[in-house]
Tab-separated table of C-alpha atoms in Angstrom:
chain	number	residue	atom	x	y	z
A	1	MET	CA	1.094	24.679	38.460
A	2	ALA	CA	0.004	21.075	38.721
A	3	VAL	CA	-3.395	22.019	37.299
A	4	LYS	CA	-1.728	23.848	34.436
A	5	ALA	CA	0.509	20.861	33.688
A	6	ALA	CA	-2.460	18.518	33.798
A	7	ALA	CA	-4.366	20.807	31.419
A	8	ALA	CA	-1.395	20.856	29.024
A	9	ASN	CA	-1.236	17.073	29.212
A	10	THR	CA	-4.925	16.787	28.411
A	11	GLU	CA	-4.469	19.184	25.525
A	12	LYS	CA	-1.572	17.142	24.156
A	13	GLY	CA	-3.500	13.909	24.651
A	14	ARG	CA	-6.412	15.317	22.694
A	15	ALA	CA	-4.119	16.427	19.843
A	16	VAL	CA	-2.613	12.938	19.694
A	17	ALA	CA	-6.081	11.347	19.779
A	18	ASP	CA	-7.192	13.575	16.882
A	19	ALA	CA	-4.082	12.634	14.897
A	20	VAL	CA	-4.772	8.939	15.553
A	21	LEU	CA	-8.337	9.196	14.262
A	22	ALA	CA	-7.145	11.113	11.196
A	23	SER	CA	-4.561	8.406	10.429
A	24	LEU	CA	-7.053	5.560	10.854
A	25	GLN	CA	-9.352	7.294	8.404
A	26	ARG	CA	-6.617	8.283	5.947
A	27	TYR	CA	-5.090	4.822	5.682
A	28	GLU	CA	-8.486	3.079	5.898
A	29	ILE	CA	-7.644	1.177	9.056
A	30	ALA	CA	-10.409	-0.446	11.086
A	31	PRO	CA	-10.780	1.491	14.370
A	32	THR	CA	-10.141	-1.476	16.643
A	33	PRO	CA	-8.599	-1.084	20.105
A	34	ASP	CA	-5.206	-2.485	19.141
A	35	ASN	CA	-5.022	-0.435	15.930
A	36	TYR	CA	-5.851	2.603	18.010
A	37	ALA	CA	-3.129	1.707	20.527
A	38	LEU	CA	-0.607	1.241	17.712
A	39	TRP	CA	-1.262	4.625	16.131
A	40	TYR	CA	-1.418	6.283	19.535
A	41	GLU	CA	2.108	5.025	20.130
A	42	TYR	CA	3.156	6.327	16.693
A	43	HIS	CA	1.717	9.817	17.167
A	44	ALA	CA	2.818	10.090	20.799
A	45	GLY	CA	6.344	9.625	19.406
A	46	GLN	CA	7.718	7.489	22.234
A	47	ASN	CA	8.738	4.568	20.039
A	48	PRO	CA	11.445	5.499	17.472
A	49	GLY	CA	11.570	2.087	15.758
A	50	LEU	CA	7.819	2.101	15.205
A	51	ARG	CA	7.913	5.684	14.006
A	52	ARG	CA	10.699	4.995	11.497
A	53	THR	CA	9.004	1.900	10.096
A	54	ILE	CA	5.603	3.559	9.713
A	55	ASP	CA	7.230	6.608	8.070
A	56	ILE	CA	8.897	4.263	5.551
A	57	LEU	CA	5.595	2.488	4.859
A	58	VAL	CA	3.814	5.819	4.388
A	59	PHE	CA	6.499	7.174	2.031
A	60	ASN	CA	6.181	4.041	-0.093
A	61	ASN	CA	2.367	4.271	-0.285
A	62	SER	CA	2.155	0.837	1.327
A	63	SER	CA	-1.267	-0.305	2.386
A	64	PHE	CA	-1.767	-0.890	6.089
A	65	ASP	CA	-3.360	-4.274	5.602
A	66	GLU	CA	-4.154	-6.717	8.350
A	67	LYS	CA	-0.780	-8.490	8.202
A	68	THR	CA	1.234	-5.262	8.250
A	69	LEU	CA	-0.710	-3.949	11.241
A	70	ARG	CA	-0.333	-7.216	13.130
A	71	ASP	CA	3.420	-7.310	12.447
A	72	LEU	CA	3.820	-3.700	13.579
A	73	LYS	CA	2.056	-4.494	16.831
A	74	GLN	CA	4.038	-7.645	17.460
A	75	THR	CA	7.368	-6.027	16.616
A	76	TYR	CA	7.034	-2.634	18.262
A	77	LEU	CA	4.122	-2.678	20.664
A	78	TYR	CA	3.824	-5.947	22.498
A	79	ALA	CA	7.561	-6.578	22.664
A	80	LYS	CA	8.150	-3.328	24.522
A	81	GLU	CA	7.710	-3.666	28.266
A	82	GLU	CA	4.932	-6.042	27.524
A	83	GLU	CA	2.781	-5.940	30.576
A	84	SER	CA	2.894	-2.275	31.445
A	85	ALA	CA	2.461	-1.281	27.824
A	86	LEU	CA	-0.540	-3.564	27.509
A	87	ARG	CA	-2.057	-2.287	30.718
A	88	GLU	CA	-1.513	1.299	29.636
A	89	SER	CA	-3.014	0.618	26.229
A	90	ALA	CA	-6.034	-1.026	27.786
A	91	LEU	CA	-6.607	2.013	29.976
A	92	LYS	CA	-6.174	4.429	27.083
A	93	LEU	CA	-8.623	2.373	25.111
A	94	GLN	CA	-11.251	2.389	27.804
A	95	ASN	CA	-11.105	6.172	27.777
A	96	THR	CA	-11.026	6.691	24.054
A	97	LEU	CA	-13.221	4.003	22.574
A	98	GLN	CA	-16.509	5.554	23.585
A	99	GLN	CA	-15.312	8.802	22.073
A	100	MET	CA	-14.384	6.924	18.889
A	101	VAL	CA	-17.844	5.485	18.460
A	102	GLY	CA	-19.097	9.034	18.235
A	103	SER	CA	-16.209	10.156	16.022
A	104	ALA	CA	-16.680	7.273	13.588
A	105	ALA	CA	-20.173	8.552	12.897
A	106	ARG	CA	-18.791	11.995	12.142
A	107	LEU	CA	-16.112	10.785	9.696
A	108	ALA	CA	-16.561	12.601	6.413
A	109	ALA	CA	-17.008	9.570	4.167
A	110	PRO	CA	-17.370	9.570	0.371
A	111	SER	CA	-20.792	8.273	-0.606
A	112	ASP	CA	-19.535	4.850	-1.694
A	113	LEU	CA	-17.984	4.384	1.751
A	114	ARG	CA	-21.179	5.019	3.670
A	115	ASP	CA	-21.890	1.317	4.107
A	116	GLU	CA	-18.305	0.768	5.126
A	117	VAL	CA	-18.603	3.378	7.887
A	118	GLU	CA	-21.817	1.764	9.089
A	119	ARG	CA	-20.049	-1.597	9.157
A	120	ILE	CA	-17.071	-0.145	11.022
A	121	ARG	CA	-19.419	1.488	13.499
A	122	TYR	CA	-20.945	-1.879	14.230
A	123	LEU	CA	-17.469	-3.358	14.524
A	124	VAL	CA	-16.373	-0.659	16.953
A	125	GLU	CA	-19.371	-1.165	19.170
A	126	GLU	CA	-18.679	-4.861	19.243
A	127	VAL	CA	-15.015	-4.261	19.953
A	128	VAL	CA	-15.879	-1.918	22.824
A	129	ARG	CA	-17.648	-4.814	24.483
A	130	GLU	CA	-14.838	-7.235	23.742
A	131	SER	CA	-12.172	-4.796	24.884
A	132	ARG	CA	-13.722	-4.652	28.349
A	133	GLN	CA	-13.177	-8.384	28.566
A	134	LEU	CA	-9.696	-7.949	27.119
A	135	ALA	CA	-8.819	-5.306	29.697
A	136	ARG	CA	-9.851	-7.710	32.442
A	137	SER	CA	-7.698	-10.492	31.016
A	138	VAL	CA	-4.770	-8.097	30.604
A	139	ARG	CA	-4.938	-7.434	34.340
A	140	LEU	CA	-4.758	-11.178	34.855
A	141	LEU	CA	-2.099	-11.666	32.177
A	142	ARG	CA	0.568	-12.608	34.693
A	143	TYR	CA	-1.562	-15.414	36.063
A	144	GLU	CA	-3.551	-16.633	33.079
A	145	PRO	CA	-1.478	-16.234	29.942
A	146	GLY	CA	-3.205	-19.169	28.232
A	147	GLU	CA	-6.679	-17.768	28.571
A	148	SER	CA	-5.562	-14.303	27.561
A	149	ALA	CA	-3.853	-15.611	24.433
A	150	ALA	CA	-7.032	-17.477	23.502
A	151	THR	CA	-9.100	-14.304	23.886
A	152	ILE	CA	-6.682	-12.344	21.740
A	153	GLU	CA	-6.616	-15.076	19.138
A	154	ALA	CA	-10.403	-15.248	18.957
A	155	LEU	CA	-10.545	-11.480	18.526
A	156	GLU	CA	-7.882	-11.632	15.819
A	157	ASN	CA	-9.709	-14.375	13.923
A	158	HIS	CA	-12.878	-12.378	14.052
A	159	LEU	CA	-11.108	-9.301	12.723
A	160	ALA	CA	-9.299	-11.288	10.030
A	161	ARG	CA	-12.688	-12.442	8.750
A	162	ALA	CA	-14.107	-8.938	8.835
A	163	LEU	CA	-11.061	-7.527	7.048
A	164	ARG	CA	-11.131	-10.219	4.363
A	165	ASP	CA	-14.752	-9.332	3.705
A	166	ALA	CA	-13.693	-5.697	3.517
A	167	CYS	CA	-11.551	-6.530	0.433
A	168	LEU	CA	-14.523	-7.883	-1.543
A	169	ASP	CA	-17.239	-5.925	-3.269
A	170	GLY	CA	-20.448	-6.903	-1.518
A	171	LEU	CA	-22.611	-6.891	-4.643
A	172	THR	CA	-20.503	-8.587	-7.322
A	173	GLY	CA	-18.114	-10.615	-5.153
A	174	LEU	CA	-15.177	-9.185	-7.114
A	175	ALA	CA	-12.162	-7.579	-5.461
A	176	ASN	CA	-12.999	-4.043	-4.342
A	177	ARG	CA	-11.051	-0.818	-4.795
A	178	LYS	CA	-8.885	-1.407	-1.749
A	179	ALA	CA	-7.873	-4.855	-3.039
A	180	PHE	CA	-7.183	-3.313	-6.457
A	181	ASP	CA	-4.843	-0.763	-4.876
A	182	SER	CA	-2.797	-3.475	-3.230
A	183	ALA	CA	-2.795	-5.700	-6.360
A	184	ILE	CA	-1.588	-2.917	-8.662
A	185	HIS	CA	1.235	-2.211	-6.224
A	186	ARG	CA	2.313	-5.841	-6.057
A	187	LEU	CA	2.058	-6.512	-9.804
A	188	ALA	CA	3.832	-3.285	-10.804
A	189	GLY	CA	6.692	-4.213	-8.438
A	190	GLU	CA	6.984	-7.602	-10.128
A	191	SER	CA	6.874	-6.001	-13.567
A	192	MET	CA	9.627	-3.553	-12.590
A	193	ASN	CA	11.862	-6.424	-11.476
A	194	SER	CA	11.230	-8.754	-14.373
A	195	GLY	CA	10.881	-6.195	-17.138
A	196	GLN	CA	7.736	-8.001	-18.277
A	197	ASP	CA	4.767	-5.948	-19.415
A	198	LEU	CA	1.790	-5.215	-17.199
A	199	SER	CA	-1.408	-3.813	-18.674
A	200	LEU	CA	-4.552	-2.288	-17.253
A	201	LEU	CA	-8.097	-2.166	-18.584
A	202	LEU	CA	-10.640	0.269	-17.174
A	203	ILE	CA	-14.147	-0.753	-18.185
A	204	ASP	CA	-17.248	1.393	-17.875
A	205	ILE	CA	-20.842	0.377	-18.643
A	206	ASP	CA	-22.376	2.561	-21.362
A	207	HIS	CA	-25.453	4.612	-20.410
A	208	PHE	CA	-25.597	3.000	-16.989
A	209	LYS	CA	-27.426	5.998	-15.578
A	210	GLN	CA	-30.339	5.250	-17.930
A	211	VAL	CA	-30.539	1.695	-16.570
A	212	ASN	CA	-30.710	2.951	-13.009
A	213	ASP	CA	-33.094	5.817	-13.768
A	214	GLY	CA	-35.349	3.862	-16.132
A	215	TRP	CA	-35.487	0.452	-14.475
A	216	GLY	CA	-34.483	1.044	-10.907
A	217	HIS	CA	-31.469	0.128	-8.825
A	218	CYS	CA	-32.263	-3.601	-8.741
A	219	ALA	CA	-31.953	-3.710	-12.524
A	220	GLY	CA	-28.738	-1.713	-12.236
A	221	ASP	CA	-27.379	-4.224	-9.730
A	222	ALA	CA	-28.279	-7.128	-12.031
A	223	VAL	CA	-26.372	-5.491	-14.892
A	224	LEU	CA	-23.329	-4.987	-12.656
A	225	CYS	CA	-23.381	-8.654	-11.579
A	226	HIS	CA	-23.807	-9.804	-15.162
A	227	LEU	CA	-20.767	-7.819	-16.324
A	228	ALA	CA	-18.745	-9.072	-13.334
A	229	LYS	CA	-19.479	-12.643	-14.444
A	230	VAL	CA	-18.530	-11.954	-18.077
A	231	LEU	CA	-15.271	-10.306	-16.943
A	232	GLN	CA	-14.294	-13.255	-14.795
A	233	GLN	CA	-14.959	-15.624	-17.686
A	234	SER	CA	-12.869	-13.519	-20.067
A	235	VAL	CA	-9.571	-13.410	-18.138
A	236	ARG	CA	-6.759	-15.807	-17.205
A	237	GLY	CA	-6.049	-17.154	-13.741
A	238	GLY	CA	-3.312	-14.659	-12.822
A	239	ASP	CA	-5.293	-11.640	-13.990
A	240	HIS	CA	-6.915	-9.401	-11.396
A	241	VAL	CA	-10.514	-8.252	-11.866
A	242	ALA	CA	-11.977	-5.638	-9.532
A	243	ARG	CA	-14.956	-3.361	-9.194
A	244	TYR	CA	-13.069	-0.090	-9.359
A	245	GLY	CA	-16.032	1.987	-8.261
A	246	GLY	CA	-19.647	2.584	-9.302
A	247	GLU	CA	-20.135	1.120	-12.788
A	248	GLU	CA	-16.403	1.078	-13.495
A	249	PHE	CA	-14.367	-2.156	-13.429
A	250	SER	CA	-10.639	-2.836	-13.739
A	251	VAL	CA	-8.567	-5.735	-15.051
A	252	LEU	CA	-4.828	-6.013	-14.400
A	253	LEU	CA	-3.045	-8.220	-16.944
A	254	PRO	CA	0.486	-9.380	-15.990
A	255	ARG	CA	2.883	-10.395	-18.792
A	256	THR	CA	0.635	-8.666	-21.340
A	257	ASP	CA	1.658	-5.858	-23.672
A	258	ALA	CA	-0.674	-3.088	-24.804
A	259	SER	CA	-1.743	-4.733	-28.068
A	260	SER	CA	-2.555	-8.066	-26.365
A	261	ALA	CA	-4.445	-6.135	-23.678
A	262	PHE	CA	-6.362	-4.389	-26.441
A	263	ALA	CA	-7.347	-7.850	-27.757
A	264	VAL	CA	-8.527	-8.863	-24.260
A	265	GLY	CA	-10.666	-5.705	-24.246
A	266	GLU	CA	-12.182	-6.652	-27.595
A	267	ASN	CA	-12.868	-10.178	-26.282
A	268	ILE	CA	-14.714	-8.710	-23.306
A	269	ARG	CA	-16.796	-6.497	-25.578
A	270	GLU	CA	-17.684	-9.439	-27.819
A	271	ALA	CA	-18.409	-11.795	-24.921
A	272	LEU	CA	-20.797	-9.221	-23.480
A	273	ALA	CA	-22.653	-8.962	-26.801
A	274	ARG	CA	-22.790	-12.761	-27.135
A	275	GLU	CA	-23.571	-13.819	-23.575
A	276	PRO	CA	-27.326	-14.221	-22.966
A	277	ARG	CA	-28.457	-11.846	-20.278
A	278	PRO	CA	-30.383	-13.141	-17.281
A	279	ASP	CA	-34.129	-12.460	-17.394
A	280	PHE	CA	-34.057	-9.959	-14.582
A	281	THR	CA	-31.745	-7.552	-16.424
A	282	PRO	CA	-33.702	-4.730	-18.102
A	283	PRO	CA	-34.854	-5.302	-21.708
A	284	MET	CA	-32.398	-2.763	-23.130
A	285	ALA	CA	-31.623	-2.976	-26.830
A	286	SER	CA	-27.972	-3.542	-26.013
A	287	LEU	CA	-25.654	-3.748	-23.065
A	288	THR	CA	-22.216	-2.421	-24.033
A	289	VAL	CA	-19.042	-1.178	-22.393
A	290	SER	CA	-16.280	1.314	-23.183
A	291	ILE	CA	-12.738	0.261	-22.334
A	292	GLY	CA	-9.499	2.188	-21.819
A	293	VAL	CA	-6.211	0.257	-22.163
A	294	SER	CA	-2.635	1.085	-21.257
A	295	CYS	CA	0.652	-0.545	-20.350
A	296	TYR	CA	2.676	0.325	-17.200
A	297	GLU	CA	5.874	2.256	-17.769
A	298	ALA	CA	8.343	1.470	-14.993
A	299	GLY	CA	9.211	4.611	-13.041
A	300	GLU	CA	5.940	6.442	-13.580
A	301	PRO	CA	3.764	6.970	-10.515
A	302	LEU	CA	0.964	4.392	-10.377
A	303	SER	CA	-1.578	7.202	-10.112
A	304	ASP	CA	-0.328	8.622	-13.446
A	305	TRP	CA	-0.714	5.229	-15.080
A	306	VAL	CA	-4.305	4.880	-13.876
A	307	ARG	CA	-5.025	8.441	-15.036
A	308	ARG	CA	-3.640	7.651	-18.515
A	309	THR	CA	-5.906	4.617	-18.728
A	310	ASP	CA	-8.870	6.643	-17.532
A	311	THR	CA	-8.182	9.269	-20.211
A	312	ALA	CA	-8.248	6.499	-22.851
A	313	LEU	CA	-11.572	5.297	-21.421
A	314	TYR	CA	-12.920	8.847	-21.636
A	315	ARG	CA	-11.862	8.997	-25.293
A	316	ALA	CA	-13.635	5.683	-26.001
A	317	LYS	CA	-16.791	7.232	-24.535
A	318	ARG	CA	-16.432	10.466	-26.479
A	319	GLU	CA	-15.845	8.681	-29.759
A	320	GLY	CA	-19.131	6.823	-29.607
A	321	ARG	CA	-18.889	4.211	-26.797
A	322	ASN	CA	-18.910	0.411	-27.223
A	323	ARG	CA	-15.222	0.431	-28.130
A	324	VAL	CA	-11.722	-0.199	-26.815
A	325	GLN	CA	-9.264	2.695	-26.794
A	326	LEU	CA	-5.491	2.488	-26.339
A	327	ALA	CA	-3.842	5.213	-24.261
B	1	MET	CA	37.404	33.496	5.995
B	2	PHE	CA	39.008	31.201	3.499
B	3	ASN	CA	37.410	28.489	1.434
B	4	SER	CA	37.170	25.264	3.342
B	5	PRO	CA	38.205	22.076	1.522
B	6	GLU	CA	34.521	21.025	1.679
B	7	ALA	CA	33.483	24.136	-0.247
B	8	THR	CA	35.894	23.468	-3.087
B	9	THR	CA	34.652	19.909	-3.508
B	10	ALA	CA	30.984	20.874	-3.297
B	11	ALA	CA	30.475	20.638	-7.049
B	12	ARG	CA	31.827	17.069	-7.187
B	13	ARG	CA	29.413	14.630	-8.831
B	14	LYS	CA	27.853	12.123	-6.497
B	15	TYR	CA	28.945	8.545	-7.014
B	16	CYS	CA	26.047	6.117	-6.867
B	17	LEU	CA	26.342	2.322	-6.917
B	18	LEU	CA	23.279	0.379	-8.158
B	19	THR	CA	23.302	-3.090	-6.655
B	20	ASP	CA	20.593	-5.304	-8.124
B	21	ASP	CA	20.637	-8.638	-9.932
B	22	SER	CA	17.849	-7.479	-12.265
B	23	PRO	CA	19.363	-5.816	-15.363
B	24	ASN	CA	15.932	-4.295	-15.923
B	25	ILE	CA	15.960	-2.476	-12.583
B	26	ARG	CA	19.507	-1.200	-13.201
B	27	LYS	CA	18.404	0.092	-16.599
B	28	ILE	CA	15.310	1.805	-15.159
B	29	VAL	CA	17.191	3.400	-12.256
B	30	ARG	CA	19.908	4.639	-14.607
B	31	ARG	CA	17.234	6.286	-16.739
B	32	LEU	CA	15.474	7.801	-13.716
B	33	LEU	CA	18.701	9.208	-12.272
B	34	GLU	CA	19.938	10.694	-15.533
B	35	PRO	CA	18.626	14.224	-14.849
B	36	LEU	CA	20.425	14.292	-11.477
B	37	ASN	CA	23.939	14.367	-12.918
B	38	VAL	CA	25.257	11.576	-10.715
B	39	GLU	CA	28.034	9.186	-11.584
B	40	ILE	CA	26.574	5.696	-11.766
B	41	ASP	CA	28.144	2.276	-11.485
B	42	GLU	CA	26.439	-1.109	-11.285
B	43	ALA	CA	26.899	-4.371	-9.396
B	44	GLU	CA	24.833	-7.516	-9.897
B	45	ASN	CA	25.255	-8.815	-6.356
B	46	GLY	CA	26.591	-7.913	-2.915
B	47	GLN	CA	30.000	-9.487	-3.507
B	48	VAL	CA	30.672	-7.436	-6.628
B	49	ALA	CA	29.378	-4.315	-4.838
B	50	LEU	CA	31.713	-4.921	-1.910
B	51	GLU	CA	34.716	-5.196	-4.244
B	52	LYS	CA	33.747	-1.902	-5.891
B	53	CYS	CA	33.377	-0.262	-2.459
B	54	LEU	CA	36.886	-1.407	-1.513
B	55	GLN	CA	38.252	0.354	-4.592
B	56	ARG	CA	36.227	3.513	-4.035
B	57	MET	CA	33.519	4.270	-1.484
B	58	PRO	CA	30.241	5.449	-3.122
B	59	ASP	CA	28.215	8.386	-1.775
B	60	VAL	CA	25.049	6.375	-2.072
B	61	ILE	CA	24.278	2.705	-2.597
B	62	LEU	CA	20.902	1.537	-3.912
B	63	LEU	CA	20.566	-2.007	-2.699
B	64	ASP	CA	18.313	-4.900	-3.667
B	65	TRP	CA	17.454	-7.519	-1.058
B	66	ASN	CA	17.389	-10.866	-2.869
B	67	MET	CA	20.518	-11.434	-4.953
B	68	PRO	CA	22.631	-14.506	-5.688
B	69	VAL	CA	26.151	-14.921	-4.185
B	70	MET	CA	25.655	-12.205	-1.515
B	71	ASN	CA	22.294	-10.672	-0.652
B	72	GLY	CA	21.617	-7.091	0.388
B	73	LEU	CA	21.519	-7.755	4.092
B	74	GLU	CA	24.837	-9.637	4.095
B	75	PHE	CA	26.318	-6.852	2.000
B	76	ILE	CA	25.375	-4.033	4.349
B	77	VAL	CA	26.709	-5.858	7.398
B	78	ALA	CA	30.026	-6.419	5.575
B	79	LEU	CA	30.095	-2.843	4.260
B	80	ARG	CA	29.565	-1.216	7.647
B	81	GLY	CA	32.530	-3.233	8.955
B	82	LEU	CA	34.894	-1.841	6.309
B	83	PRO	CA	37.139	1.178	6.906
B	84	GLY	CA	35.065	4.150	5.666
B	85	GLY	CA	32.097	1.828	5.297
B	86	ALA	CA	29.948	3.935	7.585
B	87	THR	CA	29.831	6.910	5.197
B	88	PRO	CA	27.783	5.753	2.174
B	89	ARG	CA	24.095	6.392	2.375
B	90	VAL	CA	22.522	2.958	1.838
B	91	VAL	CA	18.974	2.815	0.507
B	92	PHE	CA	17.323	-0.559	0.158
B	93	CYS	CA	15.328	-0.791	-3.088
B	94	THR	CA	13.329	-3.971	-2.880
B	95	SER	CA	9.989	-5.674	-3.396
B	96	GLU	CA	10.220	-6.968	0.168
B	97	CYS	CA	7.713	-4.847	2.037
B	98	SER	CA	7.091	-6.658	5.317
B	99	VAL	CA	7.592	-4.955	8.666
B	100	ASP	CA	10.227	-7.551	9.516
B	101	HIS	CA	12.282	-6.790	6.399
B	102	ILE	CA	12.190	-3.062	7.150
B	103	ARG	CA	13.179	-3.690	10.777
B	104	GLN	CA	16.100	-5.910	9.736
B	105	ALA	CA	17.278	-3.402	7.130
B	106	ILE	CA	17.258	-0.471	9.543
B	107	GLY	CA	18.757	-2.644	12.273
B	108	SER	CA	21.644	-3.605	9.985
B	109	GLY	CA	22.542	-0.004	9.261
B	110	ALA	CA	20.456	0.958	6.208
B	111	ASP	CA	19.640	4.658	5.997
B	112	ASP	CA	16.431	4.358	4.056
B	113	TYR	CA	14.042	1.978	2.385
B	114	LEU	CA	12.334	2.178	-0.987
B	115	ILE	CA	9.715	-0.376	-2.001
B	116	LYS	CA	9.274	-1.435	-5.634
B	117	PRO	CA	7.473	-0.134	-7.614
B	118	PHE	CA	9.029	3.260	-6.901
B	119	ASP	CA	8.727	6.207	-9.268
B	120	ALA	CA	11.170	8.880	-10.371
B	121	ALA	CA	10.144	11.389	-7.698
B	122	MET	CA	10.404	8.846	-4.877
B	123	LEU	CA	13.846	7.738	-6.028
B	124	ARG	CA	15.167	11.261	-6.460
B	125	ALA	CA	13.820	12.267	-3.043
B	126	LYS	CA	16.107	9.652	-1.512
B	127	LEU	CA	19.147	11.125	-3.286
B	128	ASP	CA	18.243	14.774	-2.754
B	129	VAL	CA	18.892	14.478	0.966
B	130	LEU	CA	22.591	13.784	0.304
B	131	PRO	CA	24.825	16.531	1.676
B	132	ALA	CA	26.369	18.631	-1.090
């Protein structure tokens, strides 16, 4: 009987562990020990307040950014029977982290996330080492709260840095896709409240494949950086420029209607034609972009809005490239 | 079996009170709820909403957080203290998206929480769970 119960427990533990890993991957959360502990608590279902709050965040497509995760931990994890919970978490972590290092390698990652997975893998290995220290200080928590707090703070600072870097595109220094997702959410919320327009440009480099194939990836990278620079010079302070993915860029324009956004698109196109290209970009006859433009309609799903803009971009391509197309 | 009183009132239109100081939000929500055949009234702050609740208790209250005169949190605390104030389904509809705001809302008796920008499907999902 006892053996059977233990086996059932192990089985349940494994199911919870699988669910935790799936959630970390799905919501793009760094697999750190405390994130793992948080989602373990959520999936184990022992903490109703935590469960309710996370369910609300999930329903609202909120991003589990660093601040949200830290607040969840402070509100629902550390407050609850602090010491025993911490000790339990530390033990769970010791058992699961090694397994996670292996699992992280097996995560089915889209190709543009490969570097990210490699980075996370490095992070996990580092955190495994640090967590051993953390587990030791947790055991001493009662006696050395000062030292333990310092360790936790150092770990948090380190992670904050890593997570900030994770919001930037490594090549161009622009905001990356993840940062775009959180910006579009924030700006659309503001637009809904104020009733002021919010527009989106999706910008794609024409014949980029030929640059990469004909001149190599270094030339391709130089073209991407050049466009990133032109984009940043063409927008206002409150606008949000991001590398949306591959050779596609996005610009969010608050307080801008569709026709003004169209004009911004034209400005970008002209600036690109005018701006002298650095020597190391390939000697192509011309470097041009196609741009899709549309304005947010309050109440439509954000994914529909992006799709509308992308359809306009596709039309700009089909109708001859080097042009701006309104949705 | 005979028809229960509940059965005879089942077809009654739901009464929904939009409480938000942004006329734009009230306009959008009105438009999004149109296909649902609900009766809609508006209040521009918690105080006005409370007065409307005293006259007639809504089935559902969509509630902004930051409003002049009386904010959403103050409103829900006052509402839940009223006779019959426990029955309306209160859904916060706000740009406030921090864990602490959600915790406070739930702790004060809110039934659900919608973060702006919400879309038609998300909004309707919150009203679909109302008992007939």
